[in-house]
Amino acid sequence: MSGNSSKKILAPILLVVGVVSFIAALVIDFMELGYEFRGSLLIIGILGILLGLFTLPTEKYHRNIVNFVFLFPLLFTFGVTVIIPLILGIGYSFTDWDGIMVGNFVGFDNYVKAFQQPSFLYSILLTALFVVINMILVNLVAFLLALLCSSKMKGVGFFRATYFLPNLIGGIVLGYIWQFAFSKALLGLTEKLFDLNYSILSETKFAFWCIIIVYIWQYAGYIMLIYITGLNTVPREVLEASAIDGANAWSTLFQIKIPMIASTITICTFLTLTNAFKMFDVNLSLTGGNGSVQNFMGGSLTNGTEMLALNIYSTAINKNNYALGQAKAVLFFIILAVVSIVQVRVSNKKEVEM
Amino acid sequence: MNREEKKSVKVLKFIVALLIAIYVLLPFYLLIINACKAPMAITESPVSAAGASLSQLIQNLKDVINNVHFEFWYAFGSSVVITVVSLVLLALFGSMAAWVICRNKTKWSTAIYFIFIASMIIPFQAVMLALISTFRDAGNFIGIPMLRSIPGTIFAYCGFGGAMTVFILVGFIKGIPYELEEAASIDGCSPEAVFFRIIFPLLKPVIVTVTILNGMWIWNDYLLPSLLLGSSSEVKTLPVAIQSFVGSFVVQWNLILAAALLTVTPMVIIFLFAQKQIIAGMVDGAIK
């Protein structure tokens, strides 16, 4: 092959240039010489090594080299952004880390502190309540919408697209649009309904339900689409057979359709559960987590609508307590992992039973 | 059921669907009409279209676009660059990695795949604080700023989007017959040529799916860019810009809603043109 001879020269050159600049960049880094060009030198080094390896004229190891070069970019970014911060973060939660420097090892102090904070415990309870209510309501609404939109009807495509539309918009913008709706546009209505002379977002009890309303509005259309796909997999023959046997609409629904889309229900509960748990944007822009709670564990709180994710954020970023925030984040991770594993187990069992 | 009844049920269903659609669209209606008003008109009647005018909308948009806290064109440009480059890199690196994982049944590739899948359960909150410090330290060390920089943010999206992208792609590549690749390598095709000439073109439908899923997430994401770029810094994405804009002064709803309208419009336009693909992509991604 003609390409081989040029590769024979190219590969060593690339490798040598790569290794030399890589090492040079690292030497500058470690000696803290601070030359501006060290960053580009490092990138040239890594690219040189990868390309050099790639063009190396070897039959035997070529496949392995390709595997390595193909895996490298994604694994590298994944390692730096997910794995390293996760391990460091878990480590930091046992220290008095302030976001920049690690001082002392403090054992489980941060975790103890977290559990002694009424506001944190309140956030856990509120999040649990939100997740449960949200999971039930979103699935119910989405399923009903799916039934509506999977029947033959004029303009069904338009309705599907419309119901899905809110899902396109980010939580921050959504939160502001609804904040306007609740505190300005609907003011007249809520004044009459609840006898309030101010926005219902300022009343903790109502504000919690406002978040739920907004979340259903945003999310039900998306879950509906998944249910429609599930309902479409129910074979037409089965439905026709049951109709001939004299099944009415209700028994068709409960004894045929729902059991046959059990796996779709599992997916949708999983999605709504994990997403409700991680809800942050809407919480931040709709209420900012504010709201007064008069009596919780013998004291009053000001974070009446603050869910876990926002609580972690405000602990670390706003109150500048990184170690405590990180400890809460680790707890959040553990709770989420346990809940989702349990959910998947339970629904798998149910699926088998059906 | 006789015909009359069936027809009335149909009409009833249609009316219910229409009412729900009106409810769903109501916030958009409020958004649009109030973005076209002066502050006084909003206070007088936030629900009706009275006082809304096109000239006021243009005035509001002008005020918003030139606002120092919002800087629409700048934020819009950053958002586009970050989203597009991240999507291209995720599609390319993701399919390369997924192909290697799928076609090499070694301990290593299985372990990597398992770690990818397991990592999908990690909430962003668990890594975000250490991510800031890791990026700061790494940036100082290698001399390329990772915080307050567009490349740093793209790097982070490649890392966070990688797991789901690989997961969906592996599921698809498994279904491509291996004989295809064997035949090509017997004909003297090198492994990289097998991937780029044979496998990659076949991945087109599933790459559309992951691009839609990742695109919706990256374009609308607030938390990651707000932490990596800083809420008051010179580099910002649209969600970060609107947040810092709202926080910057006493609530002026006509301007906030005009800014929201500017943020929402690009996504809605894309949706109008690629409705089918987006809906199919979102559903496919969830089911896999």
Short mmCIF file of C-alpha atoms in Angstrom, two decimals, chain A residues 155-344:
data_model
loop_
_atom_site.label_atom_id
_atom_site.label_comp_id
_atom_site.label_asym_id
_atom_site.label_seq_id
_atom_site.Cartn_x
_atom_site.Cartn_y
_atom_site.Cartn_z
CA GLY A 155 -57.64 17.80 14.90
CA VAL A 156 -56.05 15.14 17.08
CA GLY A 157 -52.57 16.00 15.80
CA PHE A 158 -53.10 19.63 16.74
CA PHE A 159 -54.22 18.70 20.26
CA ARG A 160 -51.25 16.42 20.82
CA ALA A 161 -48.80 19.08 19.69
CA THR A 162 -50.51 21.72 21.81
CA TYR A 163 -50.46 19.62 24.97
CA PHE A 164 -46.79 18.89 24.41
CA LEU A 165 -45.88 22.52 23.70
CA PRO A 166 -45.12 23.60 27.32
CA ASN A 167 -42.48 20.89 27.55
CA LEU A 168 -40.36 22.73 25.00
CA ILE A 169 -39.83 25.67 27.28
CA GLY A 170 -37.24 25.81 29.99
CA GLY A 171 -38.33 25.85 33.63
CA ILE A 172 -36.91 29.32 34.32
CA VAL A 173 -38.97 31.07 31.64
CA LEU A 174 -42.00 28.94 32.45
CA GLY A 175 -41.77 29.91 36.09
CA TYR A 176 -41.81 33.61 35.25
CA ILE A 177 -44.72 33.32 32.86
CA TRP A 178 -46.74 31.54 35.54
CA GLN A 179 -45.58 33.91 38.23
CA PHE A 180 -47.14 36.63 36.13
CA ALA A 181 -50.28 34.56 35.63
CA PHE A 182 -50.73 33.88 39.34
CA SER A 183 -49.70 37.20 40.78
CA LYS A 184 -51.23 39.50 38.13
CA ALA A 185 -53.66 37.92 35.70
CA LEU A 186 -55.43 35.55 38.08
CA LEU A 187 -55.39 37.94 41.01
CA GLY A 188 -59.01 38.95 40.59
CA LEU A 189 -60.13 35.31 40.45
CA THR A 190 -58.13 34.13 43.46
CA GLU A 191 -59.22 37.13 45.48
CA LYS A 192 -62.81 36.00 45.16
CA LEU A 193 -62.10 32.28 45.53
CA PHE A 194 -59.87 32.33 48.59
CA ASP A 195 -60.68 35.74 50.02
CA LEU A 196 -57.07 36.91 49.74
CA ASN A 197 -56.08 40.44 48.93
CA TYR A 198 -52.63 39.44 47.68
CA SER A 199 -51.09 36.95 45.26
CA ILE A 200 -51.67 33.30 46.12
CA LEU A 201 -47.96 32.72 45.59
CA SER A 202 -47.34 34.55 48.86
CA GLU A 203 -49.45 32.05 50.76
CA THR A 204 -47.29 28.96 51.39
CA LYS A 205 -50.12 26.42 51.21
CA PHE A 206 -51.41 27.72 47.91
CA ALA A 207 -47.96 28.32 46.47
CA PHE A 208 -47.17 24.62 46.88
CA TRP A 209 -50.22 23.75 44.80
CA CYS A 210 -49.26 26.40 42.28
CA ILE A 211 -45.96 24.60 41.74
CA ILE A 212 -47.86 21.37 41.21
CA ILE A 213 -50.23 23.00 38.72
CA VAL A 214 -47.32 24.44 36.76
CA TYR A 215 -45.44 21.16 36.82
CA ILE A 216 -48.44 19.21 35.53
CA TRP A 217 -48.97 21.83 32.84
CA GLN A 218 -45.36 21.45 31.77
CA TYR A 219 -44.99 17.71 32.04
CA ALA A 220 -48.33 15.98 31.37
CA GLY A 221 -48.12 16.50 27.61
CA TYR A 222 -44.82 14.71 27.38
CA ILE A 223 -45.95 11.76 29.50
CA MET A 224 -49.15 11.68 27.42
CA LEU A 225 -47.09 11.07 24.27
CA ILE A 226 -45.44 8.05 25.89
CA TYR A 227 -48.84 6.67 26.96
CA ILE A 228 -50.19 7.15 23.43
CA THR A 229 -47.30 5.09 22.08
CA GLY A 230 -48.07 2.44 24.69
CA LEU A 231 -51.78 2.39 23.88
CA ASN A 232 -51.01 2.02 20.18
CA THR A 233 -49.17 -1.22 20.87
CA VAL A 234 -52.37 -2.85 22.16
CA PRO A 235 -53.34 -5.11 19.23
CA ARG A 236 -56.54 -4.13 17.48
CA GLU A 237 -57.68 -7.79 17.31
CA VAL A 238 -57.72 -8.00 21.11
CA LEU A 239 -59.90 -4.91 21.38
CA GLU A 240 -62.24 -6.17 18.63
CA ALA A 241 -62.50 -9.57 20.30
CA SER A 242 -63.41 -8.01 23.62
CA ALA A 243 -66.00 -5.81 21.93
CA ILE A 244 -67.58 -8.89 20.37
CA ASP A 245 -67.58 -10.57 23.79
CA GLY A 246 -69.63 -7.63 25.01
CA ALA A 247 -67.04 -5.81 27.12
CA ASN A 248 -67.99 -2.21 27.81
CA ALA A 249 -65.62 0.72 27.72
CA TRP A 250 -64.75 0.47 31.42
CA SER A 251 -63.85 -3.18 31.46
CA THR A 252 -61.89 -2.81 28.21
CA LEU A 253 -59.91 -0.07 29.88
CA PHE A 254 -59.22 -1.80 33.19
CA GLN A 255 -58.94 -5.39 32.09
CA ILE A 256 -57.22 -5.05 28.74
CA LYS A 257 -55.64 -1.69 28.08
CA ILE A 258 -54.07 -0.97 31.47
CA PRO A 259 -52.59 -4.47 32.00
CA MET A 260 -51.21 -4.44 28.46
CA ILE A 261 -49.37 -1.17 28.88
CA ALA A 262 -47.86 -2.09 32.27
CA SER A 263 -44.31 -1.50 31.01
CA THR A 264 -45.28 1.97 29.77
CA ILE A 265 -46.70 2.76 33.21
CA THR A 266 -43.37 1.71 34.73
CA ILE A 267 -41.44 4.04 32.43
CA CYS A 268 -43.78 6.94 33.10
CA THR A 269 -43.75 6.54 36.88
CA PHE A 270 -39.97 6.34 36.80
CA LEU A 271 -39.71 9.49 34.68
CA THR A 272 -42.17 11.52 36.73
CA LEU A 273 -40.65 10.33 39.99
CA THR A 274 -37.04 11.18 39.19
CA ASN A 275 -37.90 14.44 37.44
CA ALA A 276 -40.11 15.67 40.26
CA PHE A 277 -37.32 14.85 42.70
CA LYS A 278 -34.80 16.90 40.75
CA MET A 279 -37.19 19.79 40.06
CA PHE A 280 -35.26 23.02 40.43
CA ASP A 281 -35.89 25.64 37.74
CA VAL A 282 -39.62 26.09 38.28
CA ASN A 283 -39.09 26.19 42.03
CA LEU A 284 -36.45 28.89 41.69
CA SER A 285 -38.32 31.16 39.30
CA LEU A 286 -41.89 30.68 40.53
CA THR A 287 -41.52 31.13 44.28
CA GLY A 288 -37.78 31.22 44.90
CA GLY A 289 -38.45 28.74 47.71
CA ASN A 290 -39.94 31.50 49.83
CA GLY A 291 -42.94 31.13 52.06
CA SER A 292 -43.44 31.36 55.76
CA VAL A 293 -44.23 28.36 57.91
CA GLN A 294 -45.48 29.31 61.33
CA ASN A 295 -44.88 26.21 63.34
CA PHE A 296 -42.48 23.48 62.34
CA MET A 297 -40.52 21.63 65.01
CA GLY A 298 -41.12 24.43 67.45
CA GLY A 299 -39.91 27.26 65.22
CA SER A 300 -40.93 29.26 62.20
CA LEU A 301 -39.37 28.84 58.77
CA THR A 302 -39.04 31.10 55.77
CA ASN A 303 -38.42 28.43 53.14
CA GLY A 304 -42.00 27.25 52.89
CA THR A 305 -41.84 26.18 49.23
CA GLU A 306 -38.21 25.13 49.02
CA MET A 307 -37.66 21.64 47.61
CA LEU A 308 -34.51 19.61 48.23
CA ALA A 309 -32.64 20.59 45.07
CA LEU A 310 -33.16 24.28 45.74
CA ASN A 311 -32.27 23.83 49.42
CA ILE A 312 -28.91 22.32 48.44
CA TYR A 313 -28.29 25.16 46.00
CA SER A 314 -29.12 27.93 48.45
CA THR A 315 -27.12 26.31 51.26
CA ALA A 316 -23.98 26.20 49.15
CA ILE A 317 -24.27 29.12 46.74
CA ASN A 318 -26.36 31.73 48.59
CA LYS A 319 -25.32 30.97 52.17
CA ASN A 320 -21.83 30.01 51.06
CA ASN A 321 -21.73 26.84 53.13
CA TYR A 322 -20.22 24.41 50.63
CA ALA A 323 -19.43 21.51 52.95
CA LEU A 324 -22.94 21.41 54.38
CA GLY A 325 -24.47 21.78 50.92
CA GLN A 326 -22.31 18.93 49.64
CA ALA A 327 -23.36 16.69 52.55
CA LYS A 328 -27.00 17.43 51.72
CA ALA A 329 -26.26 16.67 48.07
CA VAL A 330 -24.84 13.26 48.99
CA LEU A 331 -27.96 12.54 51.04
CA PHE A 332 -30.07 13.66 48.08
CA PHE A 333 -28.18 11.24 45.83
CA ILE A 334 -28.69 8.35 48.27
CA ILE A 335 -32.43 9.07 48.68
CA LEU A 336 -32.92 9.33 44.92
CA ALA A 337 -30.98 6.12 44.24
CA VAL A 338 -32.89 4.13 46.87
CA VAL A 339 -36.29 5.46 45.77
CA SER A 340 -35.70 4.77 42.08
CA ILE A 341 -34.34 1.28 42.68
CA VAL A 342 -37.33 0.44 44.89
CA GLN A 343 -39.72 1.88 42.30
CA VAL A 344 -38.24 -0.18 39.48
#
